[in-house]
Tab-separated table of C-alpha atoms in Angstrom:
chain	number	residue	atom	x	y	z
E	2	MET	CA	-22.822	-27.819	101.811
E	3	TRP	CA	-20.901	-30.793	103.398
E	4	ALA	CA	-19.438	-29.075	106.403
E	5	PRO	CA	-22.668	-28.615	108.385
E	6	ASP	CA	-23.613	-32.203	107.795
E	7	VAL	CA	-20.240	-33.368	109.060
E	8	TYR	CA	-20.365	-31.183	112.045
E	9	GLU	CA	-23.843	-32.406	112.917
E	10	GLY	CA	-23.301	-36.101	112.463
E	11	ALA	CA	-19.702	-36.485	113.710
E	12	PRO	CA	-18.448	-37.005	117.185
E	13	THR	CA	-17.052	-33.860	118.991
E	14	PRO	CA	-13.377	-34.633	118.458
E	15	VAL	CA	-13.828	-35.074	114.760
E	16	THR	CA	-15.897	-31.742	114.706
E	17	ALA	CA	-13.082	-30.008	116.535
E	18	PHE	CA	-10.540	-31.405	114.092
E	19	MET	CA	-12.598	-30.332	111.012
E	20	ALA	CA	-13.139	-26.954	112.516
E	21	VAL	CA	-9.511	-26.158	113.576
E	22	GLY	CA	-7.127	-28.614	112.055
E	23	VAL	CA	-8.051	-28.435	108.408
E	24	LYS	CA	-8.150	-24.587	108.427
E	25	ALA	CA	-4.809	-24.401	110.274
E	26	ALA	CA	-3.191	-26.665	107.794
E	27	SER	CA	-4.582	-24.712	104.836
E	28	PHE	CA	-3.352	-21.556	106.440
E	29	ALA	CA	0.095	-23.060	106.929
E	30	ALA	CA	0.255	-24.447	103.392
E	31	PHE	CA	-0.706	-21.076	101.961
E	32	PHE	CA	2.066	-19.219	103.759
E	33	ARG	CA	4.606	-21.975	102.944
E	34	THR	CA	3.599	-21.637	99.253
E	35	ILE	CA	3.980	-17.823	99.353
E	36	ALA	CA	7.428	-18.249	101.194
E	37	VAL	CA	8.615	-20.604	98.504
E	38	ALA	CA	7.294	-18.419	95.663
E	39	PHE	CA	8.773	-15.255	96.958
E	40	GLY	CA	11.770	-16.500	98.806
E	41	GLY	CA	13.778	-13.784	100.409
E	42	ALA	CA	11.438	-10.953	99.419
E	43	PRO	CA	8.769	-10.753	102.062
E	44	GLN	CA	8.023	-7.150	101.041
E	45	HIS	CA	6.263	-8.618	98.079
E	46	TRP	CA	3.907	-10.837	100.139
E	47	GLY	CA	1.725	-7.935	101.078
E	48	PRO	CA	0.198	-7.173	97.752
E	49	VAL	CA	-0.366	-10.819	96.917
E	50	VAL	CA	-2.040	-11.633	100.275
E	51	GLU	CA	-4.133	-8.372	99.870
E	52	ALA	CA	-5.259	-9.300	96.404
E	53	LEU	CA	-6.225	-12.839	97.563
E	54	ALA	CA	-8.097	-11.423	100.578
E	55	ILE	CA	-10.032	-9.063	98.370
E	56	LEU	CA	-10.814	-11.814	95.932
E	57	SER	CA	-11.868	-14.157	98.612
E	58	MET	CA	-14.308	-11.594	100.117
E	59	ILE	CA	-15.845	-10.839	96.614
E	60	VAL	CA	-16.212	-14.516	95.617
E	61	GLY	CA	-17.495	-15.429	99.070
E	62	ASN	CA	-20.138	-12.652	99.019
E	63	LEU	CA	-21.189	-13.370	95.415
E	64	LEU	CA	-21.550	-17.087	96.077
E	65	ALA	CA	-23.527	-16.278	99.282
E	66	LEU	CA	-26.184	-14.300	97.307
E	67	PRO	CA	-27.985	-17.333	95.915
E	68	GLN	CA	-28.282	-18.893	99.320
């Protein structure tokens, strides 16, 4: 995995940016995409976010097994 290597070898400000900035930008981009896709229908966001959360947990756990 590249993240632990970056965190170990980088200066503290770069590590802070990688730990917070990239994840915050990804979160904002995700919700911006959902807002554009569903427009004025926020009641439809719930099932989509729920499905993605479940899928994320399943894939994350399955990929963690070999480690």
